[in-house]
mmCIF file of C-alpha atoms in Angstrom:
data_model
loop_
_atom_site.group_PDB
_atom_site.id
_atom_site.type_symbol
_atom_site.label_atom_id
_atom_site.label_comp_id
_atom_site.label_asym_id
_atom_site.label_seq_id
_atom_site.Cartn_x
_atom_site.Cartn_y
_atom_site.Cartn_z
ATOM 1 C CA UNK A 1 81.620 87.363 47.890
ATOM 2 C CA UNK A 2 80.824 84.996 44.828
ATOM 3 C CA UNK A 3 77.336 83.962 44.951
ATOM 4 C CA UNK A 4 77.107 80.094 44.456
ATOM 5 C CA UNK A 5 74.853 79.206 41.076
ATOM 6 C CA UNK A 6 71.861 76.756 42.389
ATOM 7 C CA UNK A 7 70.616 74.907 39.746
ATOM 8 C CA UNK A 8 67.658 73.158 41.318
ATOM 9 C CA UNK A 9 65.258 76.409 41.670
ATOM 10 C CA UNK A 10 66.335 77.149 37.976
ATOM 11 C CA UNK A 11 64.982 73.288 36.776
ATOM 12 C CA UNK A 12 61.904 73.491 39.064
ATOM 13 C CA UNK A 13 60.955 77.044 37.733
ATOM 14 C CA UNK A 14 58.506 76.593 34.849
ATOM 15 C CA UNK A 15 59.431 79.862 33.266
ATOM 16 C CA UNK A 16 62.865 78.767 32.068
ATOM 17 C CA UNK A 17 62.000 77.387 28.699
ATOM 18 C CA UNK A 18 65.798 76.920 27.175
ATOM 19 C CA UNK A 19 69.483 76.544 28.846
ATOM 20 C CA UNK A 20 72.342 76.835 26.688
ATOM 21 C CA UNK A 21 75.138 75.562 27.922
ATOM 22 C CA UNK A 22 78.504 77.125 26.356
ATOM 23 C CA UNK A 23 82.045 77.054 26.611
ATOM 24 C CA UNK A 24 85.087 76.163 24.898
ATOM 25 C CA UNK A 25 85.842 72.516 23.660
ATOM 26 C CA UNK A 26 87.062 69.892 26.064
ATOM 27 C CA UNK A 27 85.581 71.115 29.081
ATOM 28 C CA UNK A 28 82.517 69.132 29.514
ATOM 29 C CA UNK A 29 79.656 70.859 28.167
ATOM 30 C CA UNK A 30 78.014 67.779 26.261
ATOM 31 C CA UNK A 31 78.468 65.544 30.211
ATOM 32 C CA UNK A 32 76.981 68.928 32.019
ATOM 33 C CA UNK A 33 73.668 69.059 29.773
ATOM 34 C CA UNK A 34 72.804 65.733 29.785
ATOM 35 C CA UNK A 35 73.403 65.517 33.913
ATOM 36 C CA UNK A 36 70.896 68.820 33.915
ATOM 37 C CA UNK A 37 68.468 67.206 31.281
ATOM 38 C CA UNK A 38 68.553 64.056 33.620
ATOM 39 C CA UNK A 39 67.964 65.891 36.873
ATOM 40 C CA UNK A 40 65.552 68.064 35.210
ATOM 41 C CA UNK A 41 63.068 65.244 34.397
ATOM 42 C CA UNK A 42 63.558 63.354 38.007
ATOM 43 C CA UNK A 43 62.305 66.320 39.446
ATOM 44 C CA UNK A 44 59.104 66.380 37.135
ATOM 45 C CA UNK A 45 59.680 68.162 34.252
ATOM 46 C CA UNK A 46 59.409 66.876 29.831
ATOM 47 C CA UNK A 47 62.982 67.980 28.782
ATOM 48 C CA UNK A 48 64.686 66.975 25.702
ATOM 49 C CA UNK A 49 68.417 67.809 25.210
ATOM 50 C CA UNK A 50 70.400 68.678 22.074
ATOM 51 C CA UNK A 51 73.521 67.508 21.808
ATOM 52 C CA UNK A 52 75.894 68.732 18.451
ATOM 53 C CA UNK A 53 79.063 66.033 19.919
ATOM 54 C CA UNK A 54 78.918 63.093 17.674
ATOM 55 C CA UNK A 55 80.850 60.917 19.944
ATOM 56 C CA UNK A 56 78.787 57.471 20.904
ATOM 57 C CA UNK A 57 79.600 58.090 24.506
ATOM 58 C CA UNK A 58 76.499 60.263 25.565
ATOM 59 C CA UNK A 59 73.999 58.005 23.964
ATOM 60 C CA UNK A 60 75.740 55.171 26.154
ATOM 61 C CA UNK A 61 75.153 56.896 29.105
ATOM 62 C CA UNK A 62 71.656 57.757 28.548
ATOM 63 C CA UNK A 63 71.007 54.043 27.761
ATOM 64 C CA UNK A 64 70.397 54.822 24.043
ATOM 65 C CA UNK A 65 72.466 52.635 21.200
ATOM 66 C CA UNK A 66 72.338 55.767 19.102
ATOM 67 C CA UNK A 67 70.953 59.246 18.882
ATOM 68 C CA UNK A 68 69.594 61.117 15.412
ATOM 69 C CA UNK A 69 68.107 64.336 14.320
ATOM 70 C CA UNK A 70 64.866 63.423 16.447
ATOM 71 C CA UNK A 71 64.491 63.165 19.903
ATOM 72 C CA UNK A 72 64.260 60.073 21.315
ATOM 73 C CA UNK A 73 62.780 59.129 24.876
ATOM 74 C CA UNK A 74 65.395 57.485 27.566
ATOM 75 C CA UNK A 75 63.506 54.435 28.677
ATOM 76 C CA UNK A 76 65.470 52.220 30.775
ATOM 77 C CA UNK A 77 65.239 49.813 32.954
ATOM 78 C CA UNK A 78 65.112 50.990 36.357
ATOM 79 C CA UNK A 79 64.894 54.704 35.114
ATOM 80 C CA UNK A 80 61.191 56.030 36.251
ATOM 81 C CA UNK A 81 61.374 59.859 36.267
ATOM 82 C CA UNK A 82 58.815 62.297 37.267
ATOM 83 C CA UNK A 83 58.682 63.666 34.051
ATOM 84 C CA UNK A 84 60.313 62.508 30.838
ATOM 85 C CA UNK A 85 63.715 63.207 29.224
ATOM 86 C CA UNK A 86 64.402 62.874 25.415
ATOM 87 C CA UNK A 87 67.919 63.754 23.777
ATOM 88 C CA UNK A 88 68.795 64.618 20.153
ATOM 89 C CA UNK A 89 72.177 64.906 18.416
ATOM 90 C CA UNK A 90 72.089 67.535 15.244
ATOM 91 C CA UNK A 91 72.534 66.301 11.883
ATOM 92 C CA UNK A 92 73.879 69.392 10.545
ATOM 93 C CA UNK A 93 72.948 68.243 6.534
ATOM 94 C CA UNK A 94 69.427 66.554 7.612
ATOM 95 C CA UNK A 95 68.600 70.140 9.487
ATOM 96 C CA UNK A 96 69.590 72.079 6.461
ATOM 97 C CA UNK A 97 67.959 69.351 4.070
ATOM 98 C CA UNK A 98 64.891 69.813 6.347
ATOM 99 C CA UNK A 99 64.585 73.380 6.074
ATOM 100 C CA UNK A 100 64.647 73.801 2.384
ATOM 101 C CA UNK A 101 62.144 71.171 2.159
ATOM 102 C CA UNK A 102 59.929 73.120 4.883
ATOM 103 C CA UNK A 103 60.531 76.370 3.215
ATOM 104 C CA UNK A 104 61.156 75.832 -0.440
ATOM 105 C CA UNK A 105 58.029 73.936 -2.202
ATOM 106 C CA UNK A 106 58.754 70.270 -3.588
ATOM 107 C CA UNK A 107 60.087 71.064 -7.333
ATOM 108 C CA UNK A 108 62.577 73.953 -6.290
ATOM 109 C CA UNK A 109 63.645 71.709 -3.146
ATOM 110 C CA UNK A 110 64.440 68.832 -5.064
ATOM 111 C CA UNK A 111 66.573 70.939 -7.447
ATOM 112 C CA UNK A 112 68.576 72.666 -4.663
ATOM 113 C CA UNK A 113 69.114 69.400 -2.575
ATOM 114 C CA UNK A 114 70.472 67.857 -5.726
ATOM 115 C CA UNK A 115 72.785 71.249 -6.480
ATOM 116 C CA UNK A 116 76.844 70.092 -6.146
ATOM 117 C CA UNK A 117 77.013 73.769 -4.341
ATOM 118 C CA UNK A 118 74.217 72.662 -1.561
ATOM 119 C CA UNK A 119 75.696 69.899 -0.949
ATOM 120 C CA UNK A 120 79.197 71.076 -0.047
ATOM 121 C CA UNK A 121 78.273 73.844 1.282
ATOM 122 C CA UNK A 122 75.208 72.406 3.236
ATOM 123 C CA UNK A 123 78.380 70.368 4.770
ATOM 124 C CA UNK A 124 81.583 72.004 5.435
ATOM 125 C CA UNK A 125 80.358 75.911 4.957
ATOM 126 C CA UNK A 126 82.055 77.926 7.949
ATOM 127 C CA UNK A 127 79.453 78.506 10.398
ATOM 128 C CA UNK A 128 76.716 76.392 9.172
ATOM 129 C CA UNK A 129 76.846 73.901 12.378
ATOM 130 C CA UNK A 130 76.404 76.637 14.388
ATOM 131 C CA UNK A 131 73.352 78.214 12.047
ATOM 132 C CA UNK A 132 71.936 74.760 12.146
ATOM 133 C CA UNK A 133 72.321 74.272 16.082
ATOM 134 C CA UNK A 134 69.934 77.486 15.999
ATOM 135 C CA UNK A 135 67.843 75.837 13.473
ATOM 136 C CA UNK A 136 67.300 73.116 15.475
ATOM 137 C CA UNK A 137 66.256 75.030 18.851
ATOM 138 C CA UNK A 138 63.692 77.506 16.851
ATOM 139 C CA UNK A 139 62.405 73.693 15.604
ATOM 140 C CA UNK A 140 62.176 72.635 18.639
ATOM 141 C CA UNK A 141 60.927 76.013 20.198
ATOM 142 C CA UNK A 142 58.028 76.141 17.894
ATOM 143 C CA UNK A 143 56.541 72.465 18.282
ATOM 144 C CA UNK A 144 55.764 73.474 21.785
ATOM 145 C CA UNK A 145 56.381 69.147 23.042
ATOM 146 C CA UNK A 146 59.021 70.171 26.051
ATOM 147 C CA UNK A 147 58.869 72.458 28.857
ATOM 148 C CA UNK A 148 62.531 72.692 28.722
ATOM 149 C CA UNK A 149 65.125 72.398 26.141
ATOM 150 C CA UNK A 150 68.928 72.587 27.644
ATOM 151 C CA UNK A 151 71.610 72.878 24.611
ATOM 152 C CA UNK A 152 74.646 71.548 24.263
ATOM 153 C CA UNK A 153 76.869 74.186 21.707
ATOM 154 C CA UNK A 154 79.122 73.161 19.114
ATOM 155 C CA UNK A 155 82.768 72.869 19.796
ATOM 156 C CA UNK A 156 84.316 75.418 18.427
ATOM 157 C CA UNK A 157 87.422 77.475 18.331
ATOM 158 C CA UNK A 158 85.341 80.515 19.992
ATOM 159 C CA UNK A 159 82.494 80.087 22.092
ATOM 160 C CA UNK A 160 81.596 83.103 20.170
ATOM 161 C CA UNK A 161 80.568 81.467 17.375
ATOM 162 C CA UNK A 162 77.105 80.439 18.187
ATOM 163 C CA UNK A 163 75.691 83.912 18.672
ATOM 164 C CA UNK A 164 77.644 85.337 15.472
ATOM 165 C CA UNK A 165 76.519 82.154 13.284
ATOM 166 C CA UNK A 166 73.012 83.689 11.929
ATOM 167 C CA UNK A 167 74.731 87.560 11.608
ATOM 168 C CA UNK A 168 77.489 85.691 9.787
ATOM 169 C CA UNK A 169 75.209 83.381 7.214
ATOM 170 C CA UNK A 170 73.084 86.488 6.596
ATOM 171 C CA UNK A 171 76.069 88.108 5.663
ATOM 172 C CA UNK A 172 77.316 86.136 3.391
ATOM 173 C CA UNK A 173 73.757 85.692 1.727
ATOM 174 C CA UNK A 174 73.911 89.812 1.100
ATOM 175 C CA UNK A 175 77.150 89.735 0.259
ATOM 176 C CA UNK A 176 78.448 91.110 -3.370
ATOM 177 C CA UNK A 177 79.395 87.612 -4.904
ATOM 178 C CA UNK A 178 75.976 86.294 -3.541
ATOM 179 C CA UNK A 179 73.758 88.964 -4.871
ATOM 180 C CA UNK A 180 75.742 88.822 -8.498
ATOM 181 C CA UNK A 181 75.319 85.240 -8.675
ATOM 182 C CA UNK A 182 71.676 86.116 -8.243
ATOM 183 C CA UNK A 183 71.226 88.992 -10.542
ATOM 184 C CA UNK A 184 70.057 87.569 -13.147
ATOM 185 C CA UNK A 185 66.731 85.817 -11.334
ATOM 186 C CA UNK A 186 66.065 88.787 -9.786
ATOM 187 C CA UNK A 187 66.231 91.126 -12.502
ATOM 188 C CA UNK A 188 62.905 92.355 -14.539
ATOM 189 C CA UNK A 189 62.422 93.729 -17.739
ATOM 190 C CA UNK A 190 64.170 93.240 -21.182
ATOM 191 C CA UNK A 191 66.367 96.116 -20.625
ATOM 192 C CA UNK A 192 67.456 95.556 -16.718
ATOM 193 C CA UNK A 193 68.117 91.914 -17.723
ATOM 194 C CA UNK A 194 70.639 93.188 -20.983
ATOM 195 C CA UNK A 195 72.310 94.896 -18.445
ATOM 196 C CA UNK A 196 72.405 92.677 -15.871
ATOM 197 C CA UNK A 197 73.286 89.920 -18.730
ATOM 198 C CA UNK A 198 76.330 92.053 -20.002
ATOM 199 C CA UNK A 199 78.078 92.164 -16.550
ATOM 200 C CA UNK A 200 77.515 88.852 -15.085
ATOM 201 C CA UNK A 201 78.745 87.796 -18.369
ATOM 202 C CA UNK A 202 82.577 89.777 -17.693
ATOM 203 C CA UNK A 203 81.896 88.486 -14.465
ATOM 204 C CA UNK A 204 81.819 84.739 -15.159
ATOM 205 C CA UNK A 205 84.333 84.767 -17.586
ATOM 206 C CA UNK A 206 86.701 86.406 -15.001
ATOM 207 C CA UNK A 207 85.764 84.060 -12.169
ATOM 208 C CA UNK A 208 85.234 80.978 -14.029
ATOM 209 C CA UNK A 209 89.569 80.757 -14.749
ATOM 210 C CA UNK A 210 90.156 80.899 -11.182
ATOM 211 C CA UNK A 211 87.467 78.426 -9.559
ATOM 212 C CA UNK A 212 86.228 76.843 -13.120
ATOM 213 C CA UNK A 213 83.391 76.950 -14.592
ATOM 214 C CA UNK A 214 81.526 74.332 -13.540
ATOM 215 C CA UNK A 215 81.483 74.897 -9.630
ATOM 216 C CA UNK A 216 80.804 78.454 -10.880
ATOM 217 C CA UNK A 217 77.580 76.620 -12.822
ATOM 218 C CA UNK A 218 76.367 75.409 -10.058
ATOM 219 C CA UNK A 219 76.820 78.070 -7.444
ATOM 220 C CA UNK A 220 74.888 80.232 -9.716
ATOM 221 C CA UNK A 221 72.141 77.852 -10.426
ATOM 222 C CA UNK A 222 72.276 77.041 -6.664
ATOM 223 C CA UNK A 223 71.768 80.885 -5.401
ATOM 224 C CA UNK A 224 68.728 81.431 -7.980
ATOM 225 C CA UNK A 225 67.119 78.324 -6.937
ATOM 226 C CA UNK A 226 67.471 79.484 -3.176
ATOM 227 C CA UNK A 227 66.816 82.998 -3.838
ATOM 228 C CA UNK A 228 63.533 83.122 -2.745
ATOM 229 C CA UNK A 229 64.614 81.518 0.989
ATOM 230 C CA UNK A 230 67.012 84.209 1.572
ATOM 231 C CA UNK A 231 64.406 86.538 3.279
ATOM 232 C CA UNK A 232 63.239 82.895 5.651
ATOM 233 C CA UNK A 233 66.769 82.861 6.374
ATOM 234 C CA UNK A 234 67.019 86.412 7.845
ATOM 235 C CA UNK A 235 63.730 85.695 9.443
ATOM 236 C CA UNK A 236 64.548 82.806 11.424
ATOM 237 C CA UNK A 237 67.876 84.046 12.707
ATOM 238 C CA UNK A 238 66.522 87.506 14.047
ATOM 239 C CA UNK A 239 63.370 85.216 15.914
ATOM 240 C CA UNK A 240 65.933 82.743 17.211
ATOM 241 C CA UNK A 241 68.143 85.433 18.528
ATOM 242 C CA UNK A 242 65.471 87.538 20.014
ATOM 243 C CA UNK A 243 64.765 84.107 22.093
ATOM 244 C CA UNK A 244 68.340 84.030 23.215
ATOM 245 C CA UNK A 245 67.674 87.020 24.730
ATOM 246 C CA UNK A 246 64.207 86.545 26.302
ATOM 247 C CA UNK A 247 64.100 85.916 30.060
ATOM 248 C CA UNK A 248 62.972 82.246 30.153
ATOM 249 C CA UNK A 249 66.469 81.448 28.187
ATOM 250 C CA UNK A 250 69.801 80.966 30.496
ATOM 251 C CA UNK A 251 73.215 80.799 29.749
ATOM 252 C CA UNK A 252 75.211 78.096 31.532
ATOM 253 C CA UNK A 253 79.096 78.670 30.803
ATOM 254 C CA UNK A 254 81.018 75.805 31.269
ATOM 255 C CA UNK A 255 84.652 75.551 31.805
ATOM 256 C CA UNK A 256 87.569 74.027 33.518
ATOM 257 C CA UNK A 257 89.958 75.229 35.965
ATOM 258 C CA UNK A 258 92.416 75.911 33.781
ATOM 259 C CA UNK A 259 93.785 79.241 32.116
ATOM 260 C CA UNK A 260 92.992 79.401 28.406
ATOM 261 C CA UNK A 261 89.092 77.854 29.091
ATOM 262 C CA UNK A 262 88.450 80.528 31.628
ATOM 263 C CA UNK A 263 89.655 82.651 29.745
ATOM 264 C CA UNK A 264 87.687 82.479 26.874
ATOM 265 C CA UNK A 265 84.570 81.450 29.323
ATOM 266 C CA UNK A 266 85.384 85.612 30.234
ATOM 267 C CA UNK A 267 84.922 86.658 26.694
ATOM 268 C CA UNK A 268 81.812 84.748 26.363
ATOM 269 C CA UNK A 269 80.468 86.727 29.768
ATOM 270 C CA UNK A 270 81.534 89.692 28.371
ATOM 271 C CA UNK A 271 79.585 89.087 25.427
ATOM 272 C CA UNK A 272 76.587 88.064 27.011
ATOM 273 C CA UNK A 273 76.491 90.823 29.040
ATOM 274 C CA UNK A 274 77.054 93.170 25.908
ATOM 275 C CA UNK A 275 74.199 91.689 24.081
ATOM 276 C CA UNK A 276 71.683 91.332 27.273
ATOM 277 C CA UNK A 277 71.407 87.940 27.174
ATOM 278 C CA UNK A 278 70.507 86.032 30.291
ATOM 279 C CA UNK A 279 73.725 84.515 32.008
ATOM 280 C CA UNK A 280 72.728 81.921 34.993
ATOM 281 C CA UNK A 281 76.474 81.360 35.884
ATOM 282 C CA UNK A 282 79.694 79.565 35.760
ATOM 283 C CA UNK A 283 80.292 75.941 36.121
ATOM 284 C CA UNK A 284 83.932 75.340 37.109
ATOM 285 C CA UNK A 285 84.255 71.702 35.529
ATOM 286 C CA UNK A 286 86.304 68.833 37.239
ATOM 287 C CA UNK A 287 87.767 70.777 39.980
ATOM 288 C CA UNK A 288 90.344 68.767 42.294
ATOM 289 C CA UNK A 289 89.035 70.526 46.303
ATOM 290 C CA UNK A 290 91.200 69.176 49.349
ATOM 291 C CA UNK A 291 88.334 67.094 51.011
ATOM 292 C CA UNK A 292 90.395 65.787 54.171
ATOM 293 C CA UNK A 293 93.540 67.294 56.186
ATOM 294 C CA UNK A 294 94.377 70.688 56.886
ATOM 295 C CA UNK A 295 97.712 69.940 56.497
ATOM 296 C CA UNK A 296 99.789 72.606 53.959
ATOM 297 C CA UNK A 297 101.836 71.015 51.003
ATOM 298 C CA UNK A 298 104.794 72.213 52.422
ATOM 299 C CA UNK A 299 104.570 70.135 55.580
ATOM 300 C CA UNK A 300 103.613 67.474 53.297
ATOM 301 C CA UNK A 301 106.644 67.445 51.669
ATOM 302 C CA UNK A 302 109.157 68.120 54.935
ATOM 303 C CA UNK A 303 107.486 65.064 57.022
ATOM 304 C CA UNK A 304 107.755 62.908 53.487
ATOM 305 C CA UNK A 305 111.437 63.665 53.415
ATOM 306 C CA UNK A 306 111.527 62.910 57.124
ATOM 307 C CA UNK A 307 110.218 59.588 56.347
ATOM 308 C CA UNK A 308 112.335 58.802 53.454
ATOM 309 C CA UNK A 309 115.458 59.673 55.712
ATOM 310 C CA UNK A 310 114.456 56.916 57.849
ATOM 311 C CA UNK A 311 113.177 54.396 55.567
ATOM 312 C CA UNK A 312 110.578 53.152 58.192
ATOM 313 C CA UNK A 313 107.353 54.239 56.138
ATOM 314 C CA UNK A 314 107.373 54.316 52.078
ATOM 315 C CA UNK A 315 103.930 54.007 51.997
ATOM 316 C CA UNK A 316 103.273 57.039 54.403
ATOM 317 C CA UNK A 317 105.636 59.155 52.643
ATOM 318 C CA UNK A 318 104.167 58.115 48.918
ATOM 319 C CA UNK A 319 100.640 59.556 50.577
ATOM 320 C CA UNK A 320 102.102 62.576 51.979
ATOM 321 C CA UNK A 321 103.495 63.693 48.693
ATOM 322 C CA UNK A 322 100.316 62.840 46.470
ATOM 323 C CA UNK A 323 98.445 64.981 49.214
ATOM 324 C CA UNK A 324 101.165 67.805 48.083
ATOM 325 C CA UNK A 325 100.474 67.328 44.909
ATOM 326 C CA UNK A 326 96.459 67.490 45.465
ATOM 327 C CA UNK A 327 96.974 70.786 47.589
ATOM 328 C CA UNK A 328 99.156 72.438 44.560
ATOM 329 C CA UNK A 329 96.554 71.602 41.700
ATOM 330 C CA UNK A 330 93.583 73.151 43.964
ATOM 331 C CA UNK A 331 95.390 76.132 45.392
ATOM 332 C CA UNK A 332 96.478 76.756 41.395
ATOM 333 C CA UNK A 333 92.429 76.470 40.468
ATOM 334 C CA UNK A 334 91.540 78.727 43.275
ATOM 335 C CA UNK A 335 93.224 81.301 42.479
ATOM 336 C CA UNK A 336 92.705 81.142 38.702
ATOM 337 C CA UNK A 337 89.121 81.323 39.768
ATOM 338 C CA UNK A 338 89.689 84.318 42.020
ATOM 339 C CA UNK A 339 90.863 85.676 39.091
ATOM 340 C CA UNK A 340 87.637 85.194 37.163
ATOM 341 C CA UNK A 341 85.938 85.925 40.032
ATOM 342 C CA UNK A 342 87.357 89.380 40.663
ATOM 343 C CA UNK A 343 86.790 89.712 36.741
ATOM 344 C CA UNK A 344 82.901 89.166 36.942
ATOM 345 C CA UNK A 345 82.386 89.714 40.811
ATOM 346 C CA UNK A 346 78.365 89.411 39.645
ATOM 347 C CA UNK A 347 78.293 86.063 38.280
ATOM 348 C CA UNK A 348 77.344 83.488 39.816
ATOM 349 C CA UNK A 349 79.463 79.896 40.104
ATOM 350 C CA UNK A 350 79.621 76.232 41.339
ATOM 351 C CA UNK A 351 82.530 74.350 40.979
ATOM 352 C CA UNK A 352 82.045 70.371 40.307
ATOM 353 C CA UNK A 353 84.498 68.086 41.550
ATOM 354 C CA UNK A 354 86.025 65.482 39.069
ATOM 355 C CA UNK A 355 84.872 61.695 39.452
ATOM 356 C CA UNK A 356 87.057 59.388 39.784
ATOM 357 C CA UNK A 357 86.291 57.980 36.232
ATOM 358 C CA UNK A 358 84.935 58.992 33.174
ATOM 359 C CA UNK A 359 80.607 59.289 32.925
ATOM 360 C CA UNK A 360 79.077 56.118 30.958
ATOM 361 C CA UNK A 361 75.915 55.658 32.938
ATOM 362 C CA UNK A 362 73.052 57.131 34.462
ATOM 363 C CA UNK A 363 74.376 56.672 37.301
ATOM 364 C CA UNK A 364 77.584 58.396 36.386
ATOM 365 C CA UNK A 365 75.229 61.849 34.556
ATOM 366 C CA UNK A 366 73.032 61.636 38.548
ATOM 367 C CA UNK A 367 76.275 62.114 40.297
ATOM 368 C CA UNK A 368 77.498 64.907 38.041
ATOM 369 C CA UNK A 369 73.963 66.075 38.596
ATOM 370 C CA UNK A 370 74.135 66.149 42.149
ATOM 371 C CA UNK A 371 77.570 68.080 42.304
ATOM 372 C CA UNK A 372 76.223 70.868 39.959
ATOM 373 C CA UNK A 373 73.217 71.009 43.053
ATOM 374 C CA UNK A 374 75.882 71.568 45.896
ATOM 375 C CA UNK A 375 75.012 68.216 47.118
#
């Protein structure tokens, strides 16, 4: 039997420091956090949550016009929480901006934040939302202002992503074309730098025809200037990931009751379970239960013919056969949830009903907040 995740011991317990909620896009992860951050800080505790969707619609429902790269507090009217609940969105370029600033000095931070490279890469590099996201929680981590930080993860095309993003960035920081670009500021001596000299020379004379010599210019200037940030970088990723895996963290998967999300909410599981990282449970996302009538589709259907035979009842037979259709769509999501289940008999799950309309209030993030309890 499928033991039902109860998310109220796991807000009230002090020792869980960080919940990351996961999944693939569309399913509701963004709406999920916030509800938790929200119930969270009615039941007493300081909780900020980080949000990476740049849509205006969570900040609306928190009461907020906007939301930045700093947390800001939800006041409200009418909102007086036990504790306190601030919310964040990540600025992927300010976080990145930020760092080298922390981490660089003054003179060689302005000269890489002014670098064409940084600033495209700093951007639109593949896997640098993700790196940043991490950035962000080790920020926030280390301050030491909130007893709980709950995560919203980036969208992307794999859930996977988020845990590969700091492997991946260090990798490409070792890599060959990295380390050449390098060379040169890293060499010593006359005779190291002639040789060192002689090759990036063939080097950039090969590369420069294909991606021109300019962008190579500046993604060689860029990688010296940086050079010295490369070991922070390595540093930072290994202490983030280490707190991934440390017991007051918790993995929240989110997805809907449909195939390809629970499918790839099984890979992330997998994962998880491959890397020890903490998993708390599933949240099945907008399910459609049967809340009233035992009555099968199928009789559904045969007494709405019956009626339309006669003529006597539209109405009646319009109901019958949108009750058919509500009895498919949750018979379909229970057993694609039997599936997972049988999949990952150990983990634990709550399925959350779908509102009748979309969340834009308080109001709106309590109720999802009270369906994630069981209540």
């Amino acid at each position: 039997m499928t033991t039902r995740l109860d998310f109220d011991p796991l807000l009230d317990d002090l020792e869980t420091r960080v919940l990351v909620c996961c999944g693939s896009g569309g399913v509701g992860k963004t709406t999920t956090a916030a509800a938790l951050g929200l119930r969270a800080a009615e039941r007493g505790r300081r909780v900020v949550v980080l949000t990476i969707d740049p849509a205006r619609r969570l900040a609306q429902s928190l009461g907020l016009r906007e939301l930045d790269n700093h947390p800001r507090e939800v006041v409200v009217d009418g909102f007086e929480p036990k504790g306190e609940l601030f919310a964040m969105m990540l600025d992927m370029r300010r976080t990145f901006d930020d760092m080298v600033l922390t981490h660089a000095g003054r003179d060689r931070a302005d000269q890489i934040l002014s670098n064409p490279f940084y600033q495209t890469i700093s951007s639109s590099f593949s896997g640098t939302q993700e790196y940043m996201a991490m950035e962000k929680l080790g920020q926030l981590v280390a301050q030491d202002e909130w007893d709980l930080i709950i995560v919203d993860t980036p969208p992307s095309r794999s859930a996977l992503d988020f845990l590969d993003a700091p492997q991946r960035l260090s990798t490409v920081l070792d890599g060959k074309f990295i380390r050449m670009l390098s060379a040169p500021a890293r060499a010593s001596g006359r005779g190291l730098m002639k040789i060192v000299g002689t090759g990036f020379s063939l080097f950039t004379r090969a590369v420069s025809t294909i991606v021109g010599g300019q962008l190579l210019q500046d993604a060689s200037t860029f990688v010296q200037a940086f050079d010295s940030m490369f070991g922070g970088f390595r540093e930072r990723a290994q202490r983030t990931y280490e707190l991934l895996r440390s017991p007051g963290t918790g993995f929240v998967v989110v997805a809907a009751a449909e195939p390809d999300a629970l499918r790839e909410a099984s890979y992330f599981v997998e994962r998880l379970s491959a890397e020890n990282m903490p998993l708390c449970g599933l949240v099945a996302n907008r399910t459609h239960p049967v809340l009233a009538a035992d009555l099968p589709a199928a009789k559904a259907v045969a007494a709405a013919d019956d009626l339309d035979r006669s003529g006597d009842a539209p109405l009646a037979a319009a109901v019958l056969r949108l009750h058919a259709d509500r009895v498919a769509v949750a018979d379909r999501e229970k057993r694609l949830l039997a599936r997972f289940t049988r999949a990952h008999p150990g983990v634990a799950l709550v399925g959350v009903p779908a509102l009748p309309a979309d969340v834009h209030d308080l109001d709106g993030l309590r109720e999802i907040g009270r369906r994630l309890a069981g209540e």
